[in-house]
Coordinates of C-alpha atoms and ligand atoms in Angstrom, one line a residue:
M883 CA 0.0 0.0 0.0
T884 CA 1.4 3.4 -1.0
R885 CA 0.9 6.0 1.7
V886 CA 0.8 9.7 0.7
I887 CA 0.9 12.8 2.9
T888 CA 0.2 16.4 2.1
Y889 CA 0.1 19.6 4.2
G890 CA -1.8 22.9 4.0
T891 CA -4.0 25.5 5.8
Y892 CA -7.1 24.9 3.6
D893 CA -8.7 28.2 4.6
L894 CA -11.9 28.9 2.7
L895 CA -11.5 25.6 0.8
H896 CA -11.4 26.3 -3.0
Y897 CA -11.1 24.2 -6.2
G898 CA -7.3 24.7 -6.2
H899 CA -7.2 22.7 -2.9
I900 CA -9.6 20.1 -4.2
R901 CA -7.6 19.6 -7.4
L902 CA -4.5 19.2 -5.3
L903 CA -6.1 16.7 -3.0
E904 CA -7.5 14.7 -5.9
R905 CA -4.1 14.3 -7.5
A906 CA -2.5 13.6 -4.2
K907 CA -4.9 10.8 -3.6
Q908 CA -4.2 9.4 -7.1
L909 CA -0.5 9.1 -6.2
G910 CA -1.2 6.2 -3.8
D911 CA -3.7 4.2 -1.9
Y912 CA -4.0 6.0 1.4
L913 CA -3.9 9.8 1.8
I914 CA -3.2 11.7 5.0
V915 CA -3.9 15.4 5.0
A916 CA -2.2 17.5 7.6
V917 CA -4.0 20.7 8.4
T918 CA -2.0 23.5 10.1
S919 CA -3.0 24.6 13.6
D920 CA -3.8 28.3 14.2
D921 CA -0.7 28.8 16.3
F922 CA 1.6 27.2 13.7
D923 CA 0.1 29.4 11.0
K924 CA 0.6 32.5 13.1
K925 CA 4.2 31.5 13.7
R926 CA 4.9 31.2 9.9
G927 CA 3.2 34.5 9.2
K928 CA -0.3 33.5 8.1
I929 CA -2.0 35.7 10.5
N930 CA -5.5 36.3 9.2
V931 CA -6.8 32.9 8.4
K932 CA -10.5 33.3 8.4
Q933 CA -11.6 29.8 9.5
S934 CA -10.9 28.0 12.7
L935 CA -8.9 24.8 12.7
M936 CA -12.1 22.7 13.2
E937 CA -13.8 24.4 10.3
R938 CA -10.9 23.8 8.0
I939 CA -10.6 20.2 9.1
E940 CA -14.3 19.8 8.5
A941 CA -14.0 21.2 5.0
V942 CA -11.2 18.8 4.1
R943 CA -13.2 15.9 5.6
N944 CA -16.2 16.9 3.4
T945 CA -14.2 16.5 0.3
G946 CA -14.2 12.8 1.0
L947 CA -10.6 12.6 -0.3
A948 CA -8.7 12.2 2.9
D949 CA -8.4 8.8 4.5
E950 CA -7.0 10.4 7.6
I951 CA -6.6 14.0 8.9
I952 CA -3.9 15.1 11.3
V953 CA -2.9 18.5 12.7
E954 CA 0.5 20.2 11.9
E955 CA 1.7 22.0 15.0
Y956 CA 5.4 22.5 14.9
E957 CA 8.4 23.2 12.6
G958 CA 10.1 20.0 11.6
Q959 CA 6.9 17.9 12.3
K960 CA 7.0 16.6 8.7
I961 CA 10.0 14.5 9.4
D962 CA 8.3 13.0 12.5
D963 CA 5.1 12.4 10.6
I964 CA 6.8 10.6 7.6
K965 CA 8.4 8.2 10.0
R966 CA 5.4 7.8 12.3
Y967 CA 2.9 7.1 9.5
N968 CA 5.3 5.1 7.2
I969 CA 4.9 7.6 4.4
D970 CA 6.1 6.7 0.9
I971 CA 5.2 10.0 -0.9
F972 CA 5.2 13.6 0.4
T973 CA 3.4 16.0 -1.9
V974 CA 2.5 19.7 -2.0
G975 CA 1.8 22.3 -4.7
S976 CA 4.5 23.6 -7.0
D977 CA 4.5 27.0 -5.1
W978 CA 6.7 25.1 -2.7
K979 CA 9.1 23.7 -5.3
G980 CA 12.5 22.9 -3.9
K981 CA 11.4 23.9 -0.4
F982 CA 10.9 20.3 0.8
D983 CA 13.7 18.6 -1.0
Y984 CA 15.3 17.9 2.4
L985 CA 12.5 15.3 2.9
K986 CA 13.9 13.1 0.0
E987 CA 16.1 11.5 2.7
Y988 CA 12.9 10.0 4.2
C989 CA 10.5 9.4 1.2
D990 CA 9.6 10.5 -2.3
V991 CA 8.8 14.2 -2.8
V992 CA 6.4 15.2 -5.5
Y993 CA 5.5 18.8 -6.4
L994 CA 2.1 19.0 -8.1
D995 CA 1.2 21.9 -10.4
R996 CA -0.5 24.6 -8.6
T997 CA -3.9 25.7 -10.0
E998 CA -3.6 29.1 -11.5
G999 CA -5.8 32.0 -10.5
I1000 CA -7.1 31.0 -7.1
S1001 CA -5.8 31.1 -3.6
S1002 CA -7.1 31.6 0.0
S1003 CA -5.3 35.0 0.2
K1004 CA -7.2 36.1 -2.9
L1005 CA -10.6 34.9 -1.5
R1006 CA -9.8 36.6 1.8
S1007 CA -9.1 40.0 0.1
E1008 CA -12.2 39.6 -2.0
T1009 CA -14.7 39.2 0.9
T1010 CA -13.9 42.7 2.2
T1011 CA -11.3 45.3 1.7
L1012 CA -11.4 47.8 4.5
K1013 CA -10.1 51.1 3.3
L1014 CA -8.1 52.6 6.1
G1015 CA -6.8 56.2 6.3
I1016 CA -4.2 57.5 8.7
V1017 CA -4.4 60.9 10.5
G1018 CA -1.6 62.4 12.5
N1019 CA 2.1 61.9 12.9
I1020 CA 3.0 59.9 9.9
K1021 CA 6.4 59.0 11.1
L1022 CA 4.8 57.1 14.0
A1023 CA 2.4 55.5 11.5
E1024 CA 5.2 54.3 9.1
K1025 CA 5.2 50.8 10.7
Y1026 CA 1.5 50.5 10.3
I1027 CA 1.8 51.1 6.6
T1028 CA 4.4 48.3 6.4
E1029 CA 2.6 46.0 8.6
S1030 CA -0.8 46.4 6.9
K1031 CA 0.7 44.6 3.9
F1032 CA 0.5 41.4 6.0
V1033 CA -3.2 41.7 6.5
N1034 CA -5.5 40.5 3.8
G1035 CA -8.7 42.5 3.5
L1036 CA -7.4 45.8 4.8
E1037 CA -5.6 48.4 2.7
I1038 CA -4.1 51.8 3.8
V1039 CA -5.2 54.2 1.1
S1040 CA -4.6 57.7 2.4
I1041 CA -2.9 59.9 4.9
C1042 CA -4.0 63.2 6.5
T1043 CA -1.1 65.1 8.1
N1044 CA 0.5 68.5 8.4
D1045 CA 3.9 66.8 8.7
I1046 CA 6.6 66.7 6.0
I1047 CA 6.6 63.1 4.8
E1048 CA 10.1 61.6 4.7
F1049 CA 9.4 58.2 3.3
D1050 CA 7.8 56.7 0.2
T1051 CA 4.0 57.2 0.3
E1052 CA 3.6 57.3 -3.5
N1053 CA 0.5 55.1 -3.6
L1054 CA -1.3 57.0 -0.9
Q1055 CA -3.8 59.8 -1.3
K1056 CA -2.5 62.8 0.7
Y1057 CA -4.6 65.4 2.7
S1058 CA -3.8 68.1 5.2
Y1059 CA -5.6 68.6 8.5
D1060 CA -8.0 71.2 7.1
E1061 CA -9.1 68.6 4.5
Y1062 CA -10.1 66.0 7.2
D1063 CA -13.7 65.9 6.0
K1064 CA -12.7 65.1 2.5
F1065 CA -10.2 62.5 3.7
L1066 CA -12.9 60.8 5.8
S1067 CA -15.3 60.7 2.9
N1068 CA -13.0 58.4 0.9
I1069 CA -12.3 55.8 3.6
D1070 CA -14.2 53.2 5.7
A1071 CA -11.9 53.5 8.8
V1072 CA -9.3 55.7 10.3
Y1073 CA -6.2 55.1 12.4
V1074 CA -5.7 58.2 14.6
V1075 CA -2.0 58.7 15.6
S1076 CA -1.9 62.4 16.2
N1077 CA -0.8 64.3 19.3
P1078 CA -3.1 62.9 22.0
N1079 CA -4.6 66.3 22.7
E1080 CA -6.0 66.2 19.1
H1081 CA -7.4 62.7 19.4
F1082 CA -10.8 63.6 20.7
N1083 CA -11.7 65.9 17.8
F1084 CA -10.4 63.5 15.2
V1085 CA -12.2 60.5 16.7
D1086 CA -15.4 62.4 17.4
E1087 CA -15.7 63.6 13.8
A1088 CA -14.8 60.2 12.3
I1089 CA -17.5 58.5 14.4
K1090 CA -20.1 61.2 13.4
N1091 CA -19.2 60.4 9.8
K1092 CA -19.8 56.7 10.6
K1093 CA -16.2 55.6 10.2
H1094 CA -14.6 52.9 12.3
V1095 CA -11.7 54.1 14.4
L1096 CA -8.5 52.6 15.6
C1097 CA -7.0 55.3 17.9
E1098 CA -3.5 55.3 19.3
T1099 CA -3.4 55.1 23.1
P1100 CA -4.5 57.1 25.1
I1101 CA -7.9 57.5 23.3
C1102 CA -8.2 61.0 24.8
L1103 CA -7.1 62.9 27.9
K1104 CA -10.4 62.9 29.9
K1105 CA -12.5 60.0 31.1
D1106 CA -15.8 61.7 30.3
E1107 CA -14.7 62.3 26.8
C1108 CA -13.6 58.7 26.5
L1109 CA -17.0 57.6 27.7
L1110 CA -18.7 59.9 25.2
L1111 CA -16.7 58.6 22.3
F1112 CA -17.5 54.9 23.1
K1113 CA -21.2 55.9 23.5
Q1114 CA -21.2 57.7 20.1
A1115 CA -19.5 54.8 18.4
K1116 CA -22.2 52.4 19.7
E1117 CA -25.0 54.8 18.6
N1118 CA -23.4 55.2 15.1
G1119 CA -22.8 51.4 14.8
V1120 CA -19.0 51.7 14.3
I1121 CA -16.0 50.2 16.1
L1122 CA -13.9 52.3 18.3
M1123 CA -10.7 50.4 19.3
E1124 CA -7.7 51.6 21.3
S1125 CA -4.4 50.9 19.6
N1126 CA -2.1 49.6 22.2
K1127 CA 0.2 47.1 20.4
T1128 CA 1.8 45.5 23.4
A1129 CA -1.5 43.9 24.3
Y1130 CA -1.3 42.0 20.9
S1131 CA 2.1 40.5 21.4
T1132 CA 1.6 36.8 21.9
A1133 CA 4.1 36.6 24.8
F1134 CA 2.3 39.4 26.7
N1135 CA -1.1 37.8 26.0
R1136 CA 0.0 34.3 27.1
L1137 CA 1.7 35.8 30.2
S1138 CA -1.6 37.4 31.3
L1139 CA -3.4 34.1 30.9
L1140 CA -0.7 32.2 32.8
V1141 CA -0.9 34.6 35.7
K1142 CA -4.6 34.0 35.8
T1143 CA -4.2 30.3 36.2
G1144 CA -2.5 30.9 39.6
L1145 CA 1.0 29.7 38.5
I1146 CA 2.7 32.4 40.6
G1147 CA 0.0 32.4 43.3
K1148 CA -1.9 35.5 44.2
I1149 CA -0.6 38.7 42.7
V1150 CA 1.0 41.0 45.2
S1151 CA 2.6 43.6 43.0
V1152 CA 2.8 44.6 39.3
D1153 CA 5.6 47.0 38.4
A1154 CA 6.3 48.3 34.9
T1155 CA 9.0 50.6 33.7
C1156 CA 9.2 52.3 30.3
T1157 CA 11.7 55.0 29.4
S1158 CA 13.3 56.4 26.3
M1159 CA 15.7 59.3 25.9
E1160 CA 16.1 59.6 22.1
E1161 CA 13.7 62.5 21.6
Y1162 CA 15.0 64.4 24.6
L1163 CA 18.6 64.1 23.4
K1164 CA 17.7 65.3 19.9
T1165 CA 15.3 68.1 20.8
N1166 CA 15.9 71.7 22.0
I1167 CA 14.7 72.1 25.5
E1168 CA 12.2 74.9 24.5
D1169 CA 10.7 72.6 21.8
M1170 CA 10.1 69.6 24.2
P1171 CA 6.6 70.8 25.4
K1172 CA 5.4 70.3 21.8
K1173 CA 6.2 66.6 22.1
Q1174 CA 4.2 64.0 24.0
N1175 CA 5.1 64.1 27.7
S1176 CA 6.2 60.9 29.6
M1177 CA 2.7 60.1 30.9
C1178 CA 1.1 60.4 27.5
A1179 CA 3.8 58.7 25.5
W1180 CA 4.5 55.8 28.0
G1181 CA 1.8 56.0 30.7
S1182 CA -0.8 54.2 28.8
V1183 CA 1.6 51.4 27.7
A1184 CA 2.8 50.8 31.2
L1185 CA -0.8 50.9 32.7
V1186 CA -2.0 47.9 30.6
P1187 CA -0.5 45.1 32.6
I1188 CA -1.7 46.7 35.8
F1189 CA -5.3 47.2 34.7
Q1190 CA -5.4 43.8 32.9
L1191 CA -4.1 41.9 35.9
L1192 CA -5.4 43.8 38.9
G1193 CA -8.5 45.4 37.4
T1194 CA -9.3 49.1 37.4
N1195 CA -10.7 49.5 40.9
Y1196 CA -7.7 50.8 42.8
N1197 CA -8.2 52.6 46.1
K1198 CA -5.4 55.1 46.0
I1199 CA -3.2 56.6 43.4
H1200 CA -0.2 58.8 43.8
F1201 CA 2.1 60.6 41.3
S1202 CA 5.8 61.6 41.8
T1203 CA 6.9 63.8 39.0
Y1204 CA 10.1 65.4 37.8
Y1205 CA 9.2 68.3 35.5
L1206 CA 11.3 69.7 32.7
D1207 CA 10.6 73.1 34.2
K1208 CA 8.5 74.5 37.0
N1209 CA 6.3 76.4 34.6
I1210 CA 6.0 73.8 31.9
N1211 CA 3.6 70.9 32.2
F1212 CA 6.0 68.4 30.7
D1213 CA 7.2 65.5 32.8
L1214 CA 10.6 64.1 32.2
F1215 CA 9.8 61.3 34.7
T1216 CA 6.7 60.2 36.5
K1217 CA 6.2 57.3 39.0
V1218 CA 2.6 56.3 39.7
D1219 CA 1.8 54.2 42.7
F1220 CA -1.5 52.3 43.1
N1221 CA -3.0 50.7 46.1
Y1222 CA -5.6 47.9 45.6
N1223 CA -7.3 46.0 48.4
N1224 CA -5.0 43.0 48.0
A1225 CA -2.1 44.3 46.0
V1226 CA 0.0 47.3 44.9
A1227 CA 1.3 48.4 41.6
S1228 CA 3.6 51.0 40.1
I1229 CA 4.7 52.4 36.8
K1230 CA 7.8 54.4 36.1
V1231 CA 7.8 56.3 32.8
G1232 CA 10.2 58.8 31.5
K1233 CA 11.4 60.6 28.4
G1234 CA 14.2 62.4 30.2
V1235 CA 15.6 59.6 32.3
K1236 CA 16.9 56.1 31.6
S1237 CA 16.0 53.0 33.5
E1238 CA 15.7 49.2 33.0
G1239 CA 12.5 48.7 30.9
E1240 CA 11.3 45.6 32.7
L1241 CA 8.0 44.2 33.9
I1242 CA 7.8 42.3 37.2
I1243 CA 4.7 40.6 38.5
T1244 CA 5.2 39.5 42.1
G1245 CA 3.2 36.6 43.4
T1246 CA 2.8 34.6 46.6
K1247 CA 4.5 31.5 45.0
G1248 CA 6.8 33.1 42.5
Y1249 CA 7.2 36.0 40.1
I1250 CA 7.2 36.7 36.4
Y1251 CA 10.1 38.6 34.9
V1252 CA 9.9 40.2 31.5
P1253 CA 13.2 41.7 30.4
S1254 CA 13.6 45.1 28.7
P1255 CA 12.0 46.2 26.5
W1256 CA 9.0 44.4 28.0
W1257 CA 6.5 46.2 25.8
K1258 CA 8.0 44.5 22.7
T1259 CA 8.4 41.2 24.4
D1260 CA 8.8 37.8 22.9
Y1261 CA 10.1 36.2 26.1
F1262 CA 9.5 36.0 29.8
E1263 CA 10.4 33.8 32.7
I1264 CA 8.5 32.4 35.7
R1265 CA 10.9 32.3 38.6
Y1266 CA 10.5 30.5 41.9
E1267 CA 12.5 30.2 45.1
S1268 CA 14.0 27.0 43.8
Q1269 CA 15.7 27.8 40.6
N1270 CA 15.0 24.3 39.3
D1271 CA 11.4 25.1 39.0
N1272 CA 12.0 28.2 36.8
K1273 CA 10.4 28.2 33.4
R1274 CA 11.2 30.2 30.3
Y1275 CA 8.6 31.1 27.6
F1276 CA 9.3 32.3 24.1
Y1277 CA 6.7 33.4 21.6
Q1278 CA 7.8 34.9 18.3
L1279 CA 6.8 38.5 17.9
D1280 CA 6.4 39.7 14.3
G1281 CA 5.9 43.4 13.6
E1282 CA 5.7 44.4 17.3
G1283 CA 2.2 43.2 17.5
I1284 CA 0.9 45.7 15.0
R1285 CA -0.2 43.1 12.4
Y1286 CA -2.2 41.2 15.0
E1287 CA -3.8 44.4 16.2
L1288 CA -4.8 45.2 12.6
V1289 CA -6.3 41.7 12.1
T1290 CA -8.3 42.2 15.3
F1291 CA -9.5 45.6 14.1
L1292 CA -10.6 44.1 10.8
K1293 CA -12.3 41.1 12.5
S1294 CA -14.2 43.6 14.8
V1295 CA -15.5 45.5 11.8
E1296 CA -16.5 42.4 10.0
N1297 CA -18.2 40.8 13.0
E1298 CA -19.7 44.2 14.1
K1299 CA -18.4 43.4 17.5
N1300 CA -15.5 45.0 19.4
L1301 CA -12.9 42.2 19.8
S1302 CA -10.3 44.6 21.2
Y1303 CA -7.7 43.2 23.7
I1304 CA -8.1 46.5 25.5
E1305 CA -11.5 46.5 27.0
Q1306 CA -13.5 49.8 27.2
E1307 CA -13.1 49.8 31.0
I1308 CA -9.3 49.8 30.6
S1309 CA -9.4 52.6 28.0
E1310 CA -11.5 54.7 30.4
A1311 CA -9.2 53.9 33.4
I1312 CA -6.1 55.0 31.3
T1313 CA -7.7 58.3 30.4
L1314 CA -8.7 58.8 34.1
V1315 CA -5.1 58.4 35.2
I1316 CA -3.9 60.9 32.6
E1317 CA -6.6 63.3 33.6
K1318 CA -5.6 63.1 37.3
F1319 CA -2.0 63.6 36.3
N1320 CA -2.8 66.6 34.2
N1321 CA -4.9 68.0 37.2
K1322 CA -1.9 67.3 39.5
E1323 CA -4.1 65.3 41.8
N1324 CA -2.1 63.5 44.5
L1325 CA 1.0 64.7 42.8
D1326 CA 4.3 65.4 44.5
E1327 CA 7.0 67.1 42.5
I1328 CA 10.6 65.8 42.6
F1329 CA 13.2 68.5 42.3
V1330 CA 16.3 67.0 40.7
E1331 CA 19.5 69.1 41.3
S1332 CA 21.4 69.9 38.2
Ligands
CTP2319 N1 -2.8 24.8 -3.8 C1 -2.8 24.6 -5.2 N2 -3.4 25.5 -6.0 C2 -3.8 26.7 -5.5 C3 -3.8 27.0 -4.1 C4 -3.2 26.0 -3.3 O1 -2.4 23.6 -5.7 N3 -4.3 27.6 -6.3 C5 -2.1 23.8 -2.9 C6 -0.9 24.4 -2.2 O2 0.2 24.3 -3.0 C7 -0.8 23.4 -1.0 C8 -2.3 23.1 -0.7 O3 -3.0 23.5 -1.9 O4 -0.2 22.2 -1.4 C9 -2.8 23.9 0.5 O5 -2.5 25.2 0.2 P1 -2.8 26.5 1.2 O6 -1.6 27.1 1.5 O7 -3.7 26.0 2.3 O8 -3.7 27.4 0.2 P2 -3.4 28.7 -0.6 O9 -4.6 29.1 -1.4 O10 -2.1 28.7 -1.3 O11 -3.4 29.7 0.7 P3 -2.7 31.2 0.9 O12 -3.2 32.0 -0.2 O13 -3.1 31.6 2.3 O14 -1.2 31.0 0.7

């Protein structure tokens, strides 16, 4: 009996897949089809597969061509499978020509001609193409333009800015801030990445024009305004989602889930630090106030693990701030301390200081350590009193989480349901902290001697 194996994602099963499976079956007497797991697809860069693993397996099963279906979960599994299932022939489409020649050591390798003119990617783009425009600081948005290319069904078509654009944006329609209305009329959704004090107006107008909004964190600078924006988004039937890319890094996400399983016991403290000095070193002192201060630039990033792990109902909050100048509301460094009923937390953020950008979650049984820069993390450790019990976790991070965030935004729009990893309650809590900071509530100033 000749045993054949073939591999694929089989998303939105199409006649290209069916033709391949038919020919694979004809190569032998018994056909095993390996369908890729969601995690494995994500690792190899297929990030917006539309159907779940079970749906894809079901579709392959319904072709009646597979004698057996297995799941492909890890790099190198093909060698294991060929040995385990006594495979005589490995086959895939000719788009993979040469890629699997290393398997010739274990069985015959056959590349079958790929069917022209059809692919899952093509079908995914055809179902919807969300036209996204970017408003604000285009330099900050540059990565989004690059990353959007990995997301089928979403296309960045225009930018609205008063900045001088220093990179190639040839294919994008350009508008200035006073053409915002016109810019909105030609898109389905907008990514707002302006100075945070302009967010409210940009988001408000977009929502009133029934455009979906992905807004860079913090959504705005006052809690009431944040509430209002979410209320209006609901009334207008559009998605409003906070852009906070750390939340979409797989490692950070898995870390939050692990903590919730009780692996480090009860959480006693969450401490996050984010600092950067690049802008401060490059900018004239008198121009610094035009830039985002430490609390705006970093505060909302550092607050995410605290609010996600401990909730938003803290009892006390206290700020310690080192200002650029007595008369200028620009913090070079701020430490925020929170008291909860059963835990404490702190963030240290700075644009004019340097510190270790780590995240530490202290528990009653052990702690989690995420090394610097934790907000772009692909790695963390669970550490215990006995070093032998320590565990290390690594999850590949592609594109700093941006492409996963864009996929989530697209899915939210398609499903008409906010699937954001940052819940509305957390967006509100972040804006409240920034509001309190701006009002200098419970704030002590630090005077650093020069
Ligand atoms: N295949 C084919 N002809 C096509 C599309 C796919 O022969 N037009 C084959 C692939 O070569 C592979 C199998 O079908 O052996 C499963 O492919 P898969 O990657 O799941 O499908 P694609 O349509 O290529 O998906 P994508 O566009 O996401 O790459």
